[in-house]
Amino acid sequence: MNKYDCIVIGGGPAGLSGALTLGRARRKIVIFDNGTNRNRVTQESHGFLTRDGIKPQEFKNFALKGLETYPSISIFNETVIEINRDDQNDLFLVHTSNNKSYITEKILLSTGIQEEFSLSQIRQYYGKSLFSCPYCDGWELRDKPLAIIAENDEHINHMTKLVFNWSKDLIVFTNGYQLSNKLRNDFENKKIKVYTAVIKNLYGNHGNLESIELETGENILRSAGFVVPNFYRPNKFAKQLKCQVDENGGIITDGAGRTTANGIYIAGETKKAGPSSLMIAAADGNKAAFSINMDITLDRF
Ligand SMILES: Cc1cc2nc3c(=O)[nH]c(=O)nc-3n(C[C@H](O)[C@H](O)[C@H](O)COP(=O)(O)OP(=O)(O)OC[C@H]3O[C@@H](n4cnc5c(N)ncnc54)[C@H](O)[C@@H]3O)c2cc1C
């Protein structure tokens, strides 16, 4: 079996940027990716310097094309299902859904996160007219009649006040949650209406939101909006490999991608199990790759 210097699990901006740095450092690596990047549902990505407005797949294609220069990089469209540590040899065995196994010295975990919505209907609109990141999509929705769908004080407070920067025409939907009087007053002062009734359905065409129906029978017109999903890691690799976590569930690192588990590095959104951006994820992968390369260098020198 071939032995790799590093296996990169996840080919989003974090993993691909890490791979680029490792390839340029002449490391023999494999990237595994199964195409489940969470931004695949959206039409355009914004805010990445020099690539503002690019399609997510085009962004990925550019990144993959760039890696072709480096012969020590392999890319496999496979799902990693298990990772085992071989303590005796200081190596890892990585198993994929195609029943294949690979040996490596280091692992970069960059498998991203996924969203979970309390209302399943949101999926139909997510990435087309409902979004979770105002910095990513606020500009395109500026001055539109927007819905804010959020279900606790912290989320309602944060998202509504932030989005007010892009549109003053906001209506908050709490889907059954009774928000605090403090927030009610804040919003009344800015003429932001709040509906606390449970949401019955969302209506629209081809992912373009048109209205939100409440259990009270009211149907409120809104053409787009922002939601606050719950985010989670799509796998248990970090936990199984005994990477320590902090009180918020974030993987503890040294600030440069090294986890507390020897040989395991982490980059991108999976680190905190929370959302960030393409730019931040890419920078994170770059930083983790510096650490991986330095550790290999010192191990072998
Ligand atoms: C609707 C929407 C719009 C967005 N718009 C913007 C925007 O405009 N600008 C912006 O900066 N950011 C935007 N984002 C956020 C951006 O997509 C993320 O910040 C970024 O993709 C995080 O990068 P990552 O590398 O950490 O994870 P990801 O990009 O999610 O990549 C993780 C990769 O890991 C792979 N993977 C996971 N598990 C496995 C496994 N077991 N085996 C093999 N491969 C695996 C997946 O296939 C995926 O490709 C948006 C997100 C969404 C949902």
Coordinates of C-alpha atoms and ligand atoms in Angstrom, one line a residue:
M1 CA 0.0 0.0 0.0
N2 CA 1.2 3.5 -0.9
K3 CA 2.2 5.7 2.1
Y4 CA 1.3 9.4 2.0
D5 CA 2.7 12.3 3.9
C6 CA -0.7 13.7 4.5
I7 CA -4.3 12.8 3.7
V8 CA -6.6 15.8 3.3
I9 CA -10.2 14.9 4.1
G10 CA -12.5 17.4 2.5
G11 CA -11.9 19.4 -0.7
G12 CA -13.6 22.7 0.2
P13 CA -11.6 26.0 0.4
A14 CA -9.9 24.8 3.6
G15 CA -8.8 21.5 2.3
L16 CA -7.8 22.7 -1.2
S17 CA -5.8 25.6 0.1
G18 CA -4.0 23.3 2.5
A19 CA -3.4 20.8 -0.4
L20 CA -1.9 23.6 -2.6
T21 CA 0.6 24.6 0.1
L22 CA 1.5 20.9 0.8
G23 CA 1.9 20.2 -2.9
R24 CA 4.1 23.2 -3.3
A25 CA 6.2 21.9 -0.4
R26 CA 6.7 18.6 -2.4
R27 CA 4.6 16.5 0.0
K28 CA 2.9 13.4 -1.3
I29 CA -0.8 13.9 -0.5
V30 CA -4.3 12.7 -1.3
I31 CA -7.4 14.8 -1.1
F32 CA -10.7 13.0 -0.6
D33 CA -13.9 14.8 -1.4
N34 CA -17.5 13.7 -1.8
G35 CA -19.1 16.8 -3.1
T36 CA -21.3 17.6 -0.1
N37 CA -19.9 21.2 0.4
R38 CA -22.8 23.1 2.0
N39 CA -22.6 26.0 -0.4
R40 CA -23.4 23.8 -3.4
V41 CA -27.1 25.0 -3.1
T42 CA -26.2 28.6 -3.9
Q43 CA -25.8 30.3 -7.3
E44 CA -23.0 32.7 -6.5
S45 CA -20.3 33.1 -3.8
H46 CA -19.4 36.6 -2.7
G47 CA -16.6 38.3 -0.9
F48 CA -13.6 36.2 -1.9
L49 CA -11.1 38.7 -3.1
T50 CA -10.7 38.6 -7.0
R51 CA -13.6 36.0 -7.2
D52 CA -16.7 38.0 -6.0
G53 CA -19.8 36.5 -7.6
I54 CA -18.3 33.3 -8.8
K55 CA -20.3 30.1 -8.9
P56 CA -19.3 27.6 -6.2
Q57 CA -18.5 24.9 -8.7
E58 CA -16.4 27.3 -10.8
F59 CA -14.5 28.3 -7.7
K60 CA -13.8 24.7 -6.9
N61 CA -12.7 24.0 -10.5
F62 CA -10.2 26.9 -10.4
A63 CA -8.8 25.5 -7.2
L64 CA -8.5 22.0 -8.6
K65 CA -6.9 23.2 -11.9
G66 CA -4.3 25.0 -9.8
L67 CA -3.4 21.8 -8.1
E68 CA -2.6 20.0 -11.4
T69 CA 0.8 21.8 -11.5
Y70 CA 1.9 19.6 -8.5
P71 CA 2.5 15.9 -9.3
S72 CA 2.6 14.8 -5.7
I73 CA -1.1 15.6 -5.2
S74 CA -3.8 13.0 -5.9
I75 CA -7.6 13.8 -5.7
F76 CA -10.2 11.1 -5.2
N77 CA -13.9 11.6 -5.2
E78 CA -14.5 9.2 -2.4
T79 CA -16.1 9.3 1.0
V80 CA -13.9 8.6 4.0
I81 CA -15.8 6.5 6.4
E82 CA -13.2 5.5 9.0
I83 CA -9.8 6.5 10.3
N84 CA -7.7 4.2 12.5
R85 CA -4.5 5.1 14.3
D86 CA -1.6 2.6 14.0
D87 CA 0.2 3.6 17.2
Q88 CA 3.1 1.2 16.7
N89 CA 4.2 2.8 13.4
D90 CA 2.9 6.3 14.1
L91 CA 0.6 6.1 11.1
F92 CA -3.1 6.3 10.2
L93 CA -5.2 4.0 8.1
V94 CA -7.9 5.8 6.2
H95 CA -10.8 3.8 4.8
T96 CA -13.2 4.9 2.1
S97 CA -16.7 3.9 1.0
N98 CA -15.2 2.1 -2.0
N99 CA -13.6 -0.4 0.3
K100 CA -10.2 1.0 -0.2
S101 CA -7.6 1.9 2.5
Y102 CA -4.8 4.3 2.5
I103 CA -1.8 4.9 4.8
T104 CA -0.6 8.3 5.9
E105 CA 1.6 10.1 8.4
K106 CA -0.6 13.1 9.0
I107 CA -4.3 13.9 8.5
L108 CA -5.9 17.3 7.7
L109 CA -9.6 17.2 8.7
S110 CA -11.4 19.8 6.6
T111 CA -14.8 18.2 6.2
G112 CA -16.8 21.4 6.9
I113 CA -20.2 21.5 8.5
Q114 CA -23.9 21.0 7.6
E115 CA -27.1 22.8 8.5
E116 CA -30.2 21.6 10.2
F117 CA -33.5 23.6 10.0
S118 CA -36.4 23.2 12.4
L119 CA -38.7 23.8 9.4
S120 CA -38.0 21.3 6.6
Q121 CA -39.6 23.7 4.0
I122 CA -36.7 26.1 4.3
R123 CA -34.5 23.7 2.3
Q124 CA -36.4 24.5 -0.9
Y125 CA -35.5 28.2 -0.6
Y126 CA -32.0 27.9 1.0
G127 CA -29.3 29.3 -1.2
K128 CA -31.8 30.9 -3.6
S129 CA -33.8 33.4 -1.6
L130 CA -33.2 32.4 2.0
F131 CA -29.6 32.6 3.3
S132 CA -27.8 32.4 6.6
C133 CA -24.9 34.8 6.1
P134 CA -25.7 38.5 5.5
Y135 CA -22.1 39.2 4.5
C136 CA -22.4 36.6 1.8
D137 CA -25.8 37.6 0.4
G138 CA -27.0 40.8 2.1
W139 CA -25.9 43.0 -0.8
E140 CA -28.0 41.1 -3.3
L141 CA -31.1 41.4 -1.0
R142 CA -30.6 45.1 -0.2
D143 CA -33.8 47.1 0.3
K144 CA -36.0 44.1 -0.3
P145 CA -38.9 43.0 1.9
L146 CA -37.1 40.4 4.0
A147 CA -38.1 37.8 6.5
I148 CA -35.9 37.0 9.5
I149 CA -36.6 33.4 10.7
A150 CA -35.0 32.8 14.1
E151 CA -36.1 31.0 17.2
N152 CA -34.4 32.3 20.3
D153 CA -33.4 35.7 21.7
E154 CA -29.7 35.5 20.8
H155 CA -30.3 34.5 17.2
I156 CA -33.2 37.0 16.7
N157 CA -31.2 39.8 18.2
H158 CA -28.1 39.1 16.2
M159 CA -29.6 38.4 12.8
T160 CA -32.3 41.1 12.8
K161 CA -29.9 43.9 13.9
L162 CA -27.3 42.8 11.5
V163 CA -29.6 42.5 8.5
F164 CA -31.2 46.0 9.2
N165 CA -28.0 47.3 7.7
W166 CA -29.0 46.0 4.3
S167 CA -32.8 46.4 4.4
K168 CA -35.1 48.4 6.7
D169 CA -38.2 46.4 5.5
L170 CA -37.9 43.5 7.9
I171 CA -40.4 41.2 9.5
V172 CA -39.3 38.7 12.2
F173 CA -40.8 35.2 12.4
T174 CA -40.0 33.4 15.6
N175 CA -42.0 30.2 14.8
G176 CA -43.6 29.9 18.2
Y177 CA -40.9 31.5 20.3
Q178 CA -42.0 34.3 22.6
L179 CA -39.1 36.9 22.4
S180 CA -38.2 39.1 25.3
N181 CA -39.8 42.5 25.9
K182 CA -36.4 44.2 25.5
L183 CA -36.2 42.9 21.9
R184 CA -39.8 43.7 21.2
N185 CA -39.2 47.3 22.2
D186 CA -36.0 47.5 20.2
F187 CA -37.8 46.3 17.1
E188 CA -40.9 48.5 17.6
N189 CA -38.6 51.5 17.7
K190 CA -37.3 50.6 14.3
K191 CA -40.8 49.7 12.9
I192 CA -39.8 46.0 12.6
K193 CA -42.9 43.8 12.9
V194 CA -42.7 40.5 14.8
Y195 CA -44.8 37.4 14.3
T196 CA -44.5 34.8 17.1
A197 CA -47.0 32.3 15.7
V198 CA -45.8 28.9 14.5
I199 CA -45.0 28.9 10.7
K200 CA -47.3 26.5 8.8
N201 CA -45.8 26.8 5.3
L202 CA -43.6 28.8 2.9
Y203 CA -44.8 29.6 -0.6
G204 CA -42.8 30.6 -3.6
N205 CA -41.6 29.5 -7.1
H206 CA -38.4 27.7 -8.0
G207 CA -36.8 28.6 -4.6
N208 CA -37.9 32.2 -4.7
L209 CA -39.9 33.0 -1.6
E210 CA -43.2 34.8 -2.0
S211 CA -45.0 34.4 1.4
I212 CA -45.0 32.8 4.8
E213 CA -48.1 31.3 6.2
L214 CA -48.7 31.1 9.9
E215 CA -50.9 28.7 11.9
T216 CA -53.1 31.7 12.7
G217 CA -54.1 31.7 9.0
E218 CA -52.2 34.9 8.1
N219 CA -50.1 34.8 4.9
I220 CA -47.4 37.4 4.9
L221 CA -45.7 38.5 1.7
R222 CA -41.9 38.4 1.8
S223 CA -39.6 38.0 -1.2
A224 CA -36.4 36.7 0.6
G225 CA -34.8 36.6 3.9
F226 CA -32.3 35.2 6.4
V227 CA -32.6 32.1 8.7
V228 CA -30.5 30.9 11.6
P229 CA -29.8 27.2 11.2
N230 CA -28.2 24.8 13.7
F231 CA -24.8 23.7 12.5
Y232 CA -23.1 20.4 13.1
R233 CA -20.1 18.3 12.0
P234 CA -21.0 15.7 9.4
N235 CA -18.8 13.0 11.1
K236 CA -17.2 11.9 14.3
F237 CA -13.6 11.7 13.1
A238 CA -12.2 14.3 15.5
K239 CA -13.9 12.7 18.5
Q240 CA -12.9 9.2 17.5
L241 CA -9.3 10.3 17.1
K242 CA -9.5 11.9 20.6
C243 CA -9.0 15.5 19.6
Q244 CA -10.0 17.5 22.7
V245 CA -12.9 20.0 22.4
D246 CA -13.6 23.2 24.3
E247 CA -16.7 24.1 26.2
N248 CA -18.5 25.2 23.0
G249 CA -17.7 22.0 21.1
G250 CA -14.9 23.6 19.1
I251 CA -11.8 21.5 18.5
I252 CA -8.9 22.8 20.6
T253 CA -5.9 23.7 18.4
D254 CA -2.6 25.6 18.9
G255 CA -4.0 28.4 16.7
A256 CA -2.1 26.9 13.7
G257 CA -4.2 23.8 13.0
R258 CA -2.5 21.3 15.3
T259 CA -5.1 19.5 17.4
T260 CA -4.3 17.8 20.7
A261 CA -4.1 14.5 18.9
N262 CA -0.6 13.9 17.5
G263 CA -0.6 13.9 13.7
I264 CA -4.2 15.3 13.4
Y265 CA -4.7 18.8 12.0
I266 CA -7.9 20.7 11.4
A267 CA -9.0 23.6 9.2
G268 CA -12.1 25.4 8.1
E269 CA -15.6 25.3 9.5
T270 CA -15.4 21.9 11.0
K271 CA -13.0 23.2 13.6
K272 CA -15.6 25.3 15.5
A273 CA -18.6 23.5 14.0
G274 CA -19.8 27.0 13.1
P275 CA -20.1 29.1 9.9
S276 CA -17.3 31.4 8.5
S277 CA -16.5 32.2 4.9
L278 CA -14.5 30.9 1.9
M279 CA -11.7 33.4 2.6
I280 CA -11.4 32.4 6.3
A281 CA -11.6 28.7 5.5
A282 CA -8.9 29.0 2.8
A283 CA -6.6 31.0 5.1
D284 CA -7.1 28.4 7.8
G285 CA -6.1 25.5 5.4
N286 CA -3.1 27.4 4.4
K287 CA -2.0 27.9 8.0
A288 CA -2.6 24.2 8.9
A289 CA -0.5 23.1 6.0
F290 CA 2.4 25.2 7.2
S291 CA 2.2 23.3 10.5
I292 CA 1.9 19.9 8.8
N293 CA 4.9 20.6 6.6
M294 CA 7.0 22.0 9.5
D295 CA 6.2 19.0 11.6
I296 CA 7.1 16.5 8.8
T297 CA 10.3 18.5 8.2
L298 CA 11.4 18.4 11.8
D299 CA 10.4 14.7 12.2
R300 CA 12.6 13.7 9.2
F301 CA 15.5 16.2 9.3
Ligands
LIG1 C1 -26.1 29.0 0.9 C2 -24.7 29.4 1.2 C3 -24.1 30.5 0.7 C4 -22.8 30.8 1.0 N1 -22.3 31.9 0.4 C5 -21.0 32.3 0.7 C6 -20.5 33.4 0.1 O1 -21.1 34.1 -0.7 N2 -19.2 33.8 0.5 C7 -18.5 33.1 1.4 O2 -17.3 33.4 1.7 N3 -19.0 32.0 1.9 C8 -20.2 31.6 1.6 N4 -20.8 30.5 2.2 C9 -20.0 29.8 3.2 C10 -18.9 28.9 2.6 O3 -19.5 27.9 1.8 C11 -18.2 28.2 3.7 O4 -17.6 29.2 4.6 C12 -17.0 27.4 3.2 O5 -17.4 26.6 2.2 C13 -16.3 26.6 4.3 O6 -15.2 25.9 3.8 P1 -14.7 24.5 4.4 O7 -13.6 24.1 3.5 O8 -14.5 24.6 5.8 O9 -16.0 23.5 4.2 P2 -16.7 23.0 2.8 O10 -16.6 24.1 1.8 O11 -18.1 22.7 3.3 O12 -15.9 21.8 2.3 C14 -15.9 20.6 3.1 C15 -15.7 19.5 2.1 O13 -15.5 18.2 2.8 C16 -16.1 17.2 2.0 N5 -16.4 16.1 2.9 C17 -17.1 16.1 4.0 N6 -17.1 14.9 4.6 C18 -16.4 14.1 3.8 C19 -16.0 12.7 3.9 N7 -16.3 11.9 4.9 N8 -15.2 12.2 2.9 C20 -14.8 12.9 1.8 N9 -15.1 14.3 1.7 C21 -15.9 14.8 2.7 C22 -17.3 17.8 1.3 O14 -17.6 17.1 0.1 C23 -16.9 19.2 1.1 O15 -16.5 19.5 -0.2 C24 -22.1 30.1 1.9 C25 -22.7 28.9 2.5 C26 -23.9 28.6 2.1 C27 -24.6 27.4 2.7

